[in-house]
Short mmCIF file of C-alpha atoms in Angstrom, two decimals:
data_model
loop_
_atom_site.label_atom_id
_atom_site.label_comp_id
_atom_site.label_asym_id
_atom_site.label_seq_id
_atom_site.Cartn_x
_atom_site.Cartn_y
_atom_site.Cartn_z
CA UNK T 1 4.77 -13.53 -44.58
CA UNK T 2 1.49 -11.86 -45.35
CA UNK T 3 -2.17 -13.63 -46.58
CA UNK T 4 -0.67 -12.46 -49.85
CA UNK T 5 2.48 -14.52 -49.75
CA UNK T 6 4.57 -10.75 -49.18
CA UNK T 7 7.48 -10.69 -47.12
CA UNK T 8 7.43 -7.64 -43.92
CA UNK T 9 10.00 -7.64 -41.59
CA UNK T 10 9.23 -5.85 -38.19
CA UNK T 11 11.90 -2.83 -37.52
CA UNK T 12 14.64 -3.87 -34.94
CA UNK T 13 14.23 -2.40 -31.25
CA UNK T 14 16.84 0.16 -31.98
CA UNK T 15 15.35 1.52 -34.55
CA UNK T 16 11.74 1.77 -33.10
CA UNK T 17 13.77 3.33 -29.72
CA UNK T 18 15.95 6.15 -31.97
CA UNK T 19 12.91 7.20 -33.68
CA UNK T 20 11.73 10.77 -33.18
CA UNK T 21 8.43 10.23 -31.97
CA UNK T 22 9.47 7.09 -29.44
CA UNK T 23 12.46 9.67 -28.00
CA UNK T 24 9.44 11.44 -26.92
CA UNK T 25 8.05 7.81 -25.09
CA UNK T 26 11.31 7.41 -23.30
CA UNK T 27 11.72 11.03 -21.65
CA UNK T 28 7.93 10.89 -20.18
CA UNK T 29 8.14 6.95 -19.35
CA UNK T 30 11.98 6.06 -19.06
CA UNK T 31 14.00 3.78 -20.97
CA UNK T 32 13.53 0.90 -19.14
CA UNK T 33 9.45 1.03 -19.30
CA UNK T 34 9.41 2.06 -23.33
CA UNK T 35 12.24 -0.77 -24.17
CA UNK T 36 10.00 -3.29 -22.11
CA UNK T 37 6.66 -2.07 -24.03
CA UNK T 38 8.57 -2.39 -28.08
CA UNK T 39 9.36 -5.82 -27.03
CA UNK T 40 5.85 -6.63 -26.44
CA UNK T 41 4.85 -4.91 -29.12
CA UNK T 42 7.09 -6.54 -31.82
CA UNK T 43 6.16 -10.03 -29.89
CA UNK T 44 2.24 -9.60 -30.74
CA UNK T 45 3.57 -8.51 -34.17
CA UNK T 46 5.62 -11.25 -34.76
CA UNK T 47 2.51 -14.07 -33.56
CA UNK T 48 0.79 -12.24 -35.39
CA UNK T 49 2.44 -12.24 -38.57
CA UNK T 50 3.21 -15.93 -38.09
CA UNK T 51 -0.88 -16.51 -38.58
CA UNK T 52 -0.85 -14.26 -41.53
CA UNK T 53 -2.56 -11.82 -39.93
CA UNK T 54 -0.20 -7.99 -40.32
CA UNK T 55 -0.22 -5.98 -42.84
CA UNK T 56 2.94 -3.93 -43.81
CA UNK T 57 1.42 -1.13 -42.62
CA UNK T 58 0.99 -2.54 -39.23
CA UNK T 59 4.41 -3.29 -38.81
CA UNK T 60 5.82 -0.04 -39.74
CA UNK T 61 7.83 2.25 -36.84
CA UNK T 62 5.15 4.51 -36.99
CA UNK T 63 2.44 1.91 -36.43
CA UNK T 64 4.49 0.49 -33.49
CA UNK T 65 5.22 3.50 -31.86
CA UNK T 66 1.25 4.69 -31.85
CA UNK T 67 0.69 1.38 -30.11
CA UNK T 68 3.32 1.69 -27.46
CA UNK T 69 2.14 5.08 -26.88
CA UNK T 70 -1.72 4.37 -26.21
CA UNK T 71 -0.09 0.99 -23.93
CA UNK T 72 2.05 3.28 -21.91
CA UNK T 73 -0.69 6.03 -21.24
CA UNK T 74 -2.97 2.89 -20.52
CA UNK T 75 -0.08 1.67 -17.96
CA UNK T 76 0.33 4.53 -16.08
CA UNK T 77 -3.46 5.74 -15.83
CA UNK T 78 -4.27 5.45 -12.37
CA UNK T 79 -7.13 2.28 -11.40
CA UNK T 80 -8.62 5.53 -9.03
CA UNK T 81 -10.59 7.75 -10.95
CA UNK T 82 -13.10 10.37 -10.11
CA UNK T 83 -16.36 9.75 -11.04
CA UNK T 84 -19.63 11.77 -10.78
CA UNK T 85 -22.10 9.89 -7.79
CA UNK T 86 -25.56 10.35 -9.04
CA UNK T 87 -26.66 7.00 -7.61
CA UNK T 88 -28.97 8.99 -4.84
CA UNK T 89 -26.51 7.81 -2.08
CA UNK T 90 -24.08 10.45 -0.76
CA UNK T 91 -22.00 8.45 1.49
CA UNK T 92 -21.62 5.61 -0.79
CA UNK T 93 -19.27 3.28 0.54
CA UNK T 94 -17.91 2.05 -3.08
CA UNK T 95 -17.77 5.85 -3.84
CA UNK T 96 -15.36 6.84 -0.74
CA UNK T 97 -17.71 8.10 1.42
CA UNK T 98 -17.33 11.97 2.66
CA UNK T 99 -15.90 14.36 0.05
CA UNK T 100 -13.17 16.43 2.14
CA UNK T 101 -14.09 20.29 2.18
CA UNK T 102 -11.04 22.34 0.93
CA UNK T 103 -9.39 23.37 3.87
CA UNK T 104 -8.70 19.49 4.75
CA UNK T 105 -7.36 18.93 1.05
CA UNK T 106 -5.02 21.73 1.33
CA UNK T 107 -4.14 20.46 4.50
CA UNK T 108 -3.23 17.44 3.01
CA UNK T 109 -1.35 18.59 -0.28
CA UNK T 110 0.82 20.58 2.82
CA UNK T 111 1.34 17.06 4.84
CA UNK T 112 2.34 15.51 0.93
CA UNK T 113 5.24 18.12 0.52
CA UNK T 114 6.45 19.51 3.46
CA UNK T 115 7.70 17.33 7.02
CA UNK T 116 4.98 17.68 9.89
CA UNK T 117 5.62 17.63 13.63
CA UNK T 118 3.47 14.06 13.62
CA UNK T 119 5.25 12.62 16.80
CA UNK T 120 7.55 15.92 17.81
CA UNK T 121 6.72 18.29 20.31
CA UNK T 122 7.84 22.12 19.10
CA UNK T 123 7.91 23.41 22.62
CA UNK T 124 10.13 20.60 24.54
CA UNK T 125 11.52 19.25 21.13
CA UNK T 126 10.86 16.03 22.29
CA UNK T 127 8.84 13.13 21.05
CA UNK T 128 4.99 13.54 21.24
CA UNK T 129 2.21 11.68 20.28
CA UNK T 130 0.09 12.22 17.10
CA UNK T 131 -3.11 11.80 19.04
CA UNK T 132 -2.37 15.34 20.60
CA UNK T 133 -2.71 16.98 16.99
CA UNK T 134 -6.63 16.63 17.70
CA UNK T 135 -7.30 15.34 21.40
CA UNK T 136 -8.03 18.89 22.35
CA UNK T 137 -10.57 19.59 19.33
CA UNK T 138 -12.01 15.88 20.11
CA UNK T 139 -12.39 16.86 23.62
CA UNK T 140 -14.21 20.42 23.14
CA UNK T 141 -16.26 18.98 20.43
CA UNK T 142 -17.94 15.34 22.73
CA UNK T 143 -17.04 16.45 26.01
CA UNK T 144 -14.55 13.44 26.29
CA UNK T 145 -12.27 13.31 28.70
CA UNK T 146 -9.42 11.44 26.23
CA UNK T 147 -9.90 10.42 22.90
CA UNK T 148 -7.27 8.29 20.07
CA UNK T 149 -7.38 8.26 16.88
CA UNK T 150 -6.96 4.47 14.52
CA UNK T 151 -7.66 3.92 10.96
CA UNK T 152 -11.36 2.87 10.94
CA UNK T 153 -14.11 2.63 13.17
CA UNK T 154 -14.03 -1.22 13.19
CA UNK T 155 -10.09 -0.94 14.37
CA UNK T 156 -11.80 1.57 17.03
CA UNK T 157 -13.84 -1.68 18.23
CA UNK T 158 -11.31 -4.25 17.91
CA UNK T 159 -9.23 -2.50 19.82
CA UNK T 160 -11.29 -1.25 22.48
CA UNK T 161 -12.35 -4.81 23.04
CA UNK T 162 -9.40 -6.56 22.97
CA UNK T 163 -8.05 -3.84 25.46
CA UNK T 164 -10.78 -4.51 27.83
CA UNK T 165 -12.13 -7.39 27.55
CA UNK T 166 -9.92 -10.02 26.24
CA UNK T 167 -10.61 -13.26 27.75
CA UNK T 168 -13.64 -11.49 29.26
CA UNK T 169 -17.38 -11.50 28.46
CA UNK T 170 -19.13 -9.23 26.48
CA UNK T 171 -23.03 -8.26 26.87
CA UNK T 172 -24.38 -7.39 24.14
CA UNK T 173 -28.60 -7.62 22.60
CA UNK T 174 -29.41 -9.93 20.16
CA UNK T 175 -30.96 -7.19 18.51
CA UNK T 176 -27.26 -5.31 18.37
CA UNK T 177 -25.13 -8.16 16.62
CA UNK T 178 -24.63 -6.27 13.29
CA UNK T 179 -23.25 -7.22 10.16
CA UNK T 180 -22.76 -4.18 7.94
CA UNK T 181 -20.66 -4.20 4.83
CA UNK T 182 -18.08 -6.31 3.82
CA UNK T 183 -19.66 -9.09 6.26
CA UNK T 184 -18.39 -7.25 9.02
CA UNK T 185 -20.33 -8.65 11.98
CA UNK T 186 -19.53 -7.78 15.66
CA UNK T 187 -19.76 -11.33 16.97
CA UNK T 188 -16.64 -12.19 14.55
CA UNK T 189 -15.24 -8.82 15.61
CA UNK T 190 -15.52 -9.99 19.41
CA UNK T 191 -14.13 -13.83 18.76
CA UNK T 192 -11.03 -11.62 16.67
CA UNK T 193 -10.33 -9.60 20.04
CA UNK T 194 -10.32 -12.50 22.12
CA UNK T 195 -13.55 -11.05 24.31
CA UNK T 196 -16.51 -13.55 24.15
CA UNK T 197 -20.00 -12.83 23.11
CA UNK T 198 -22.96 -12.66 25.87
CA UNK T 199 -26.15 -12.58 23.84
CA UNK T 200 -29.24 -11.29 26.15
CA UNK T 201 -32.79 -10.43 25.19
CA UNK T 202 -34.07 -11.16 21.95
CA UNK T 203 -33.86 -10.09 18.59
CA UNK T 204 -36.86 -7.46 18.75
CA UNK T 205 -37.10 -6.97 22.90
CA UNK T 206 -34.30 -6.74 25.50
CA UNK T 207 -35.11 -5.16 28.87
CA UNK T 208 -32.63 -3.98 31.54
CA UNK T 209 -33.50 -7.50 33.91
CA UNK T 210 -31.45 -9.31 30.92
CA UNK T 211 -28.67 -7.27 31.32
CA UNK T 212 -29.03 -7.72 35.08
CA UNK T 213 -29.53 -11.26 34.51
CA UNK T 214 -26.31 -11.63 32.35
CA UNK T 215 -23.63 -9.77 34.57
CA UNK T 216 -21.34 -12.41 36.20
CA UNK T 217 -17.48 -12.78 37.67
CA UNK T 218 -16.31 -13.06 34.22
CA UNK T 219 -17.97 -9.74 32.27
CA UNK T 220 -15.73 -6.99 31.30
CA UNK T 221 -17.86 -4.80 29.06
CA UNK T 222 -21.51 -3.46 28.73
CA UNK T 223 -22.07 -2.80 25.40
CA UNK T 224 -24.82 -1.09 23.27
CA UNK T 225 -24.50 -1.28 18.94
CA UNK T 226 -25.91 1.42 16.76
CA UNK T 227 -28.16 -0.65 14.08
CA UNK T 228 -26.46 1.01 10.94
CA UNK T 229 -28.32 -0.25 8.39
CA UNK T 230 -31.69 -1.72 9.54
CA UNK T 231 -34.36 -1.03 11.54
CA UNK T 232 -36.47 -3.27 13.80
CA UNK T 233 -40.13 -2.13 13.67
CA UNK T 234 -43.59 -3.56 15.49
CA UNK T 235 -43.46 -5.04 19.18
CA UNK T 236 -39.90 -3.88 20.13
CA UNK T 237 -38.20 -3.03 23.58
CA UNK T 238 -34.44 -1.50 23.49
CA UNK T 239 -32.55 -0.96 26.20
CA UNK T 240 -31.23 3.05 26.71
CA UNK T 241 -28.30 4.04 27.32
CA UNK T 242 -29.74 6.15 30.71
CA UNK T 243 -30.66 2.27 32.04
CA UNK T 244 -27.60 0.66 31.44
CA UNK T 245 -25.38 3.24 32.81
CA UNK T 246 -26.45 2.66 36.36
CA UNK T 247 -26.59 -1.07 35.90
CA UNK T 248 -22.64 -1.05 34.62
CA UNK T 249 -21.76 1.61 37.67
CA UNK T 250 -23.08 -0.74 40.00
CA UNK T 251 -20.92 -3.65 39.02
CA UNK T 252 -17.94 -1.14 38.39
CA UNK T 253 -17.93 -2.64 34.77
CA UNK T 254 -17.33 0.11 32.33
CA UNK T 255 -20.41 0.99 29.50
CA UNK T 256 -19.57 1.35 25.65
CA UNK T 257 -21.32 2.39 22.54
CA UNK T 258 -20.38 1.90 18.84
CA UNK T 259 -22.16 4.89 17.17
CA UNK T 260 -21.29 3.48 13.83
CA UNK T 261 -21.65 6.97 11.85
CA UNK T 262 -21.50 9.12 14.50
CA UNK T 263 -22.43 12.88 14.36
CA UNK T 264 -20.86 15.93 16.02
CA UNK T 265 -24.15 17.98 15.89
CA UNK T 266 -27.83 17.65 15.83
CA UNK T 267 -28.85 17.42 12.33
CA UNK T 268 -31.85 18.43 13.28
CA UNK T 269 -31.52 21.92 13.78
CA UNK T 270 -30.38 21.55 9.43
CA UNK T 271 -33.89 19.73 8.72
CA UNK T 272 -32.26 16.12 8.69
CA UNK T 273 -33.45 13.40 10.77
CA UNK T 274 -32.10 13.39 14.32
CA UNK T 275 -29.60 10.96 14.84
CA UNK T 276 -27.97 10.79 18.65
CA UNK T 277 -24.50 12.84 19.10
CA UNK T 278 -21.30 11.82 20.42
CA UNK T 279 -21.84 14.78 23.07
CA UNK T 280 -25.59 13.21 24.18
CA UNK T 281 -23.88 9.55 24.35
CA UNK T 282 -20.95 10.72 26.66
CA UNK T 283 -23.36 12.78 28.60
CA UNK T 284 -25.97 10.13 29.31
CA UNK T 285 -22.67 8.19 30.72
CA UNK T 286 -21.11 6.03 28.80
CA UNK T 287 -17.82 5.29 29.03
CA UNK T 288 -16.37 4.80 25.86
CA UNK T 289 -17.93 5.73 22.51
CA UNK T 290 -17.02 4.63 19.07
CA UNK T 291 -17.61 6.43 15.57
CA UNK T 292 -16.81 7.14 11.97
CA UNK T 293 -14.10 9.93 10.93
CA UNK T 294 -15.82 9.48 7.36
CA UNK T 295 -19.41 9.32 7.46
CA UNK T 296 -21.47 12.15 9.09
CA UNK T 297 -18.88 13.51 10.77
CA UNK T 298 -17.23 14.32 7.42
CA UNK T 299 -13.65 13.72 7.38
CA UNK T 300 -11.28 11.31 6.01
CA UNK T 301 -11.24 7.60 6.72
CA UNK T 302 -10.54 6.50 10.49
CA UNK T 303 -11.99 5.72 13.59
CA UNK T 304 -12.50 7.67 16.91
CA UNK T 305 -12.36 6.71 20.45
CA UNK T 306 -13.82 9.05 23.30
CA UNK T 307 -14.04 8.48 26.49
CA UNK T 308 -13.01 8.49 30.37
CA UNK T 309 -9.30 9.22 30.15
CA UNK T 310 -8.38 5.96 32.28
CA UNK T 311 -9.17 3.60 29.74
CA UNK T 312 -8.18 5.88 26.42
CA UNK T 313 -4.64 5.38 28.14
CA UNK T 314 -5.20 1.47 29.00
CA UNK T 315 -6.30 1.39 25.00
CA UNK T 316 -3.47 3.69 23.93
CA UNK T 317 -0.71 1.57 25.80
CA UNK T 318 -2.22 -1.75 24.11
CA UNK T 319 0.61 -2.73 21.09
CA UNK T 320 -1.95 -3.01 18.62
CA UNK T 321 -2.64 0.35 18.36
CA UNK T 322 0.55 0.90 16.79
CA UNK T 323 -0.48 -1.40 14.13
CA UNK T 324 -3.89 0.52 13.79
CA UNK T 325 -2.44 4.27 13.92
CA UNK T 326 -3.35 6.36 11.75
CA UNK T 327 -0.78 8.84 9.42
CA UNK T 328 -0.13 12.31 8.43
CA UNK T 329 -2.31 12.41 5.81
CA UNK T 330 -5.54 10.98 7.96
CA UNK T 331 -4.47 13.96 10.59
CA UNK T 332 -3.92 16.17 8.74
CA UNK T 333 -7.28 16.25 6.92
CA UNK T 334 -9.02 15.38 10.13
CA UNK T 335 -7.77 18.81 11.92
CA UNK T 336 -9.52 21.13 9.74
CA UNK T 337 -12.84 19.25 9.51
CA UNK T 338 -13.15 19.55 13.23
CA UNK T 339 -12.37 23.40 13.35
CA UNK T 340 -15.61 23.48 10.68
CA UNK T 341 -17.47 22.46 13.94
CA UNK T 342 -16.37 25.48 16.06
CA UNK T 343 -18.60 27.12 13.70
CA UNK T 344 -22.04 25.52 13.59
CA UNK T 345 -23.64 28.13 12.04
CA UNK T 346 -21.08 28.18 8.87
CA UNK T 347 -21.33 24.28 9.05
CA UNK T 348 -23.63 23.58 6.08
CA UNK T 349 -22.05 25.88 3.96
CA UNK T 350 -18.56 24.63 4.70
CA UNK T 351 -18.49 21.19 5.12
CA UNK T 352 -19.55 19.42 1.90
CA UNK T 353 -20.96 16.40 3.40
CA UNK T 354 -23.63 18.53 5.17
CA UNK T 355 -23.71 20.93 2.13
CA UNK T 356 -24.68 17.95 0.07
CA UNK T 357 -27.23 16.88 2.98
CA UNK T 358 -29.10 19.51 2.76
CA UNK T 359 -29.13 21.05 -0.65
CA UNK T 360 -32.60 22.11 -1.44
CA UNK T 361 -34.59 19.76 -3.95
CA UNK T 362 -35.40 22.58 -5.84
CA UNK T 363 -31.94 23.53 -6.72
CA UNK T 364 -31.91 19.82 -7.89
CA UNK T 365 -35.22 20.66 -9.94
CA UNK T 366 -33.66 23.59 -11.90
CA UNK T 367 -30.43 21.67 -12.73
CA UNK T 368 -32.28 18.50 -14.39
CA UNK T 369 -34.77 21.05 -16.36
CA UNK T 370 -31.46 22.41 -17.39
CA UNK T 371 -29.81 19.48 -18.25
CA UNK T 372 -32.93 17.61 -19.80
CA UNK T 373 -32.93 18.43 -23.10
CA UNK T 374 -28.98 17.87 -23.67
CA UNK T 375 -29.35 14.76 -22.17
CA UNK T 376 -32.20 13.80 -24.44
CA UNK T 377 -30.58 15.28 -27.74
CA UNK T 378 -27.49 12.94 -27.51
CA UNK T 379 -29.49 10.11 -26.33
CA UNK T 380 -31.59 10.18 -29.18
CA UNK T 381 -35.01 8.55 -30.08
CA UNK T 382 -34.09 5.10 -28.34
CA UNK T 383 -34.90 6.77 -24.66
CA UNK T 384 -37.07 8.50 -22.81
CA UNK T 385 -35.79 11.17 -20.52
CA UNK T 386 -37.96 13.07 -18.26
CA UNK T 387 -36.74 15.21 -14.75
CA UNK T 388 -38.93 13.52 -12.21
CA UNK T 389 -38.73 13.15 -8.11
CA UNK T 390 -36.97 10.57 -6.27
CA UNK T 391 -35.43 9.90 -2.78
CA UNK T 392 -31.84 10.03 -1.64
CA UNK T 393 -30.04 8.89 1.32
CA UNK T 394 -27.60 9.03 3.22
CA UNK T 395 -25.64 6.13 3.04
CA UNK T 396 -22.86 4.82 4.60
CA UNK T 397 -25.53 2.98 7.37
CA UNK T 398 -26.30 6.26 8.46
CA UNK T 399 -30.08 6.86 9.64
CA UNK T 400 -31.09 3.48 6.78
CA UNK T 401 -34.83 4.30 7.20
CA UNK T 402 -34.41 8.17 6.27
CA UNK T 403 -34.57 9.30 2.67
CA UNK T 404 -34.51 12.98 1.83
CA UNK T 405 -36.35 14.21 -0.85
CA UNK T 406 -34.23 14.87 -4.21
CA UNK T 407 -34.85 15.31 -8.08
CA UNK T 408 -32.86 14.36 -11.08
CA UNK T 409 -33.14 12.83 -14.73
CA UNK T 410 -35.38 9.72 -15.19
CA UNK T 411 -34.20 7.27 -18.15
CA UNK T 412 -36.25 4.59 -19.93
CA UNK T 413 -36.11 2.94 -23.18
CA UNK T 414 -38.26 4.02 -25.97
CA UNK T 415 -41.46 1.95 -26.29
CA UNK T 416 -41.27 -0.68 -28.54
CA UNK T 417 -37.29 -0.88 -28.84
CA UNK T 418 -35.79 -4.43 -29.94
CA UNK T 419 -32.74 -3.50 -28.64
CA UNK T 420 -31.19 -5.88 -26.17
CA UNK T 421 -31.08 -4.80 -22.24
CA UNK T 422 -31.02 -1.07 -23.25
CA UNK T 423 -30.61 0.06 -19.88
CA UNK T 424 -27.79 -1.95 -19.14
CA UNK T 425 -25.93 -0.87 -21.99
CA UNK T 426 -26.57 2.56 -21.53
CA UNK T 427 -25.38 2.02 -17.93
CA UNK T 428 -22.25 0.52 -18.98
CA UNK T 429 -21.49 3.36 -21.60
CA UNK T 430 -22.09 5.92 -18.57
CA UNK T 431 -19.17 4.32 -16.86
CA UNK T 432 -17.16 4.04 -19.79
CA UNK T 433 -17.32 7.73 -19.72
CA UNK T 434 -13.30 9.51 -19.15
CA UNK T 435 -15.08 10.82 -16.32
CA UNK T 436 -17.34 8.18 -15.16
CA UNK T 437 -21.13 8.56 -14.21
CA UNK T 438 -22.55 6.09 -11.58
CA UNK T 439 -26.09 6.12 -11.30
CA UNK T 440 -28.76 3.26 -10.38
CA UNK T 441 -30.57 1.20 -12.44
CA UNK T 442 -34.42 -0.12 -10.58
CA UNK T 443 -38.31 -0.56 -11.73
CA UNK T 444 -37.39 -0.07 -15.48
CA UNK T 445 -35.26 3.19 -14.82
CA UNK T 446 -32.34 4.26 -15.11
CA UNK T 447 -31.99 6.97 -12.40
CA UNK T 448 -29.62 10.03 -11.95
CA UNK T 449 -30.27 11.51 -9.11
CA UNK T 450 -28.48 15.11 -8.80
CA UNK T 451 -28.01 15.93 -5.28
CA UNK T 452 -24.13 15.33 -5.05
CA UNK T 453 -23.45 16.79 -8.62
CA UNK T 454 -22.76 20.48 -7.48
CA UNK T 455 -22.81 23.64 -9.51
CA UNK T 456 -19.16 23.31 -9.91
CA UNK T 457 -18.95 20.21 -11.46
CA UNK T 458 -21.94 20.88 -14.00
CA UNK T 459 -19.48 22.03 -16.72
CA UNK T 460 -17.28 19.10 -17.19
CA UNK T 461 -20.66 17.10 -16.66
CA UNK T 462 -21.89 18.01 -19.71
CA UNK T 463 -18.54 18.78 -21.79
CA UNK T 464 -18.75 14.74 -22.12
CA UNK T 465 -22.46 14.11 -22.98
CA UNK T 466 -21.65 14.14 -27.03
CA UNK T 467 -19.34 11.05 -26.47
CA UNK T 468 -22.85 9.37 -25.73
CA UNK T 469 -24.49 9.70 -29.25
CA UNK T 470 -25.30 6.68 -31.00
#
């Protein structure tokens, strides 16, 4: 019954299922997916009709059928979507990190359709190992003698610890015990590998004599941490790598550095801040070295181990490595970012992580003169928008203190608005966006920094501005 004391009946399910427009459900969705989504459909109907709440008209096949449509499309919309990162950061963590150039995501649309010679050597036509797919490129590119390949660079840790040093002793500064993202801290790291943590020094000054002082019967590992994301500044001592090295030979105990975001090349010589190589770390003698597939280096997700070929074996014959292995997909983007490094000279202009890097702020400048006044037409008279300066970075615990200069659109709410948090909602309608823009809301602004939105991307940018007006 209706408020008005008029009897609707809801259509059965075979009616709603032989009906033109649902035949049309079922060959995109299947039967078993559009039968499941009528029954919920009539269900809500039918509570809903019971509190005299459905019209006729909303319990017509028509009616139905437009509801089960925009569920199913809801249903099978994916929960990843591409977004546009104008939050300043361009290895945002949240964001997935490095954008792949295109010769890694063809690569990888290859690997998704086609069977790959992962673990199968093509001249013996026996079994191989996946690691071989890029030891040689790893090799050339560090100066490595061996290197694997696992899923992350804190798998490249744990399992480089718990290779070495299980049951052993660890030595580590106090001013090295990280915690980065996702309370990922290296003492928990080291308790999870079964090695145990030596603090020496302090947390601003550790000198080589507490190194010295810290090597006993039961160490198995030297250890030095890249601080990711932080900085210790005033009265501070670090130990370098060039001191330790002779310390660790002396005691035949081997030396190993986690480079966190480690870099294949000097930025400098692209205007970026210099942050040490994988090639300088091997070459000032350490043993082992850990890094990033997905940060500076550029590539997909994983995590790299380089090193003296003696322990890259002990590490590769350890069982958890085969729970930490990497797939296809990982290798075969990771190939064809590492052939981008042959080239240095190409480098910026191929790989988009250093293309992004480095793009000049006054390409930035241009773009948010450009886009200033559409931004400002469909925003209306309720916010300011001006193009202004601000400061990216890189992200991703990569060189935390550096910011590179940048330039984008500056938002702030009209003076003397009564509207409620106007910031926040305007935030919230960015992401609500079908193509979602993340920026950063801080000091009264709303900012959208353009440095990762290329020239390429402009288009469908602004194609969704007008779903913005008030």
């Amino acid at each position: 019954m209706t408020a008005a004391g008029q009897t609707v009946r809801l259509p059965s399910v075979d009616r709603i299922l032989g009906d033109t427009a649902c035949l049309g459900l079922t060959a995109q969705y299947g039967r078993v997916q559009t039968l499941a989504c009528a029954r919920a459909v009539l269900a809500e109907l039918r509570a809903a009709m019971l509190a005299g709440a459905v019209c006729e008209e909303g319990a017509s096949i028509a009616s139905v059928v437009a509801q089960m449509a925009e569920r199913l499309q809801s249903q099978a919309r994916s929960h990843l979507r591409s977004v546009f990162n104008l939050t300043g950061t361009v290895l945002h963590t949240n964001l997935g990190r490095a954008l792949l150039p295109d010769s890694a995501v063809q690569a990888v649309v290859e690997a998704l359709q086609w069977p790959m010679n992962l673990e199968f050597d093509l001249e013996t036509g026996k079994r191989g190992d996946r690691d071989d797919l890029v030891e040689e490129l790893l090799r050339e590119l560090t100066g490595a003698e061996a290197a694997t390949i696992v899923n992350n660079n804190a798998a490249a840790v744990l399992l480089m610890l718990n290779t070495l040093a299980q049951g052993k002793e660890v030595i580590v500064s106090r001013g090295e015990l990280v915690e980065i993202g996702g309370a990922f801290r290296i003492p928990d790291v080291m308790t999870r590998a079964g090695a145990v943590l030596r603090e020496v020094g302090s947390t601003n000054r550790t000198h080589p004599h507490d190194y010295a002082n810290g090597i006993n019967e039961h160490t198995g590992l030297l250890m030095k941490v890249h601080c990711s994301n932080y900085a210790i500044t005033g009265f501070t001592k670090s130990v370098e790598l060039d001191e330790l090295v002779p310390l660790a030979a002396k005691h035949a105990i081997p030396t190993a550095v986690d480079l966190g975001s480690g870099t294949l090349v000097d930025l400098a010589q692209y205007g970026l801040p210099h942050e040490t190589t994988v090639r300088e770390t091997i070459e000032a003698g350490a043993d082992l070295v850990t890094f990033s597939g997905d940060k500076l280096l550029g590539g997909p997700q994983c995590g790299v181990i380089v090193g003296r070929a003696d322990l890259i074996a002990r590490i590769k014959r350890n069982p958890l490595k085969r729970a930490l292995r990497v797939g296809k997909l990982t290798l075969a983007a990771l190939e064809p970012v590492l052939q981008l490094y042959r080239a240095p000279d190409l480098l910026a202009e191929r790989l988009t992580t250093l293309r992004l890097l480095t793009r000049p702020a006054s390409a930035m400048r241009a773009q948010a003169d450009a886009l200033l006044p559409q931004l400002a037409s469909v925003l209306g008279s309720a916010y300011m928008v001006s193009a202004e300066a601000m400061k990216s970075q890189i992200g991703s615990g990569a060189l935390p203190v550096d910011q590179l200069p940048s330039f984008g659109l500056a938002i702030r709410s009209a003076p003397g608005s009564r509207a409620s948090n106007p910031l926040g909602t305007l935030e919230q309608r960015l992401r609500a966006l079908p193509c979602p823009v993340i920026g950063r809301i801080a000091q009264d602004t709303l900012w959208l920094d353009l440095r990762c939105l290329e020239d390429g991307h402009q288009a469908a940018f602004v194609a969704q501005l007008n779903e913005l007006r008030a």
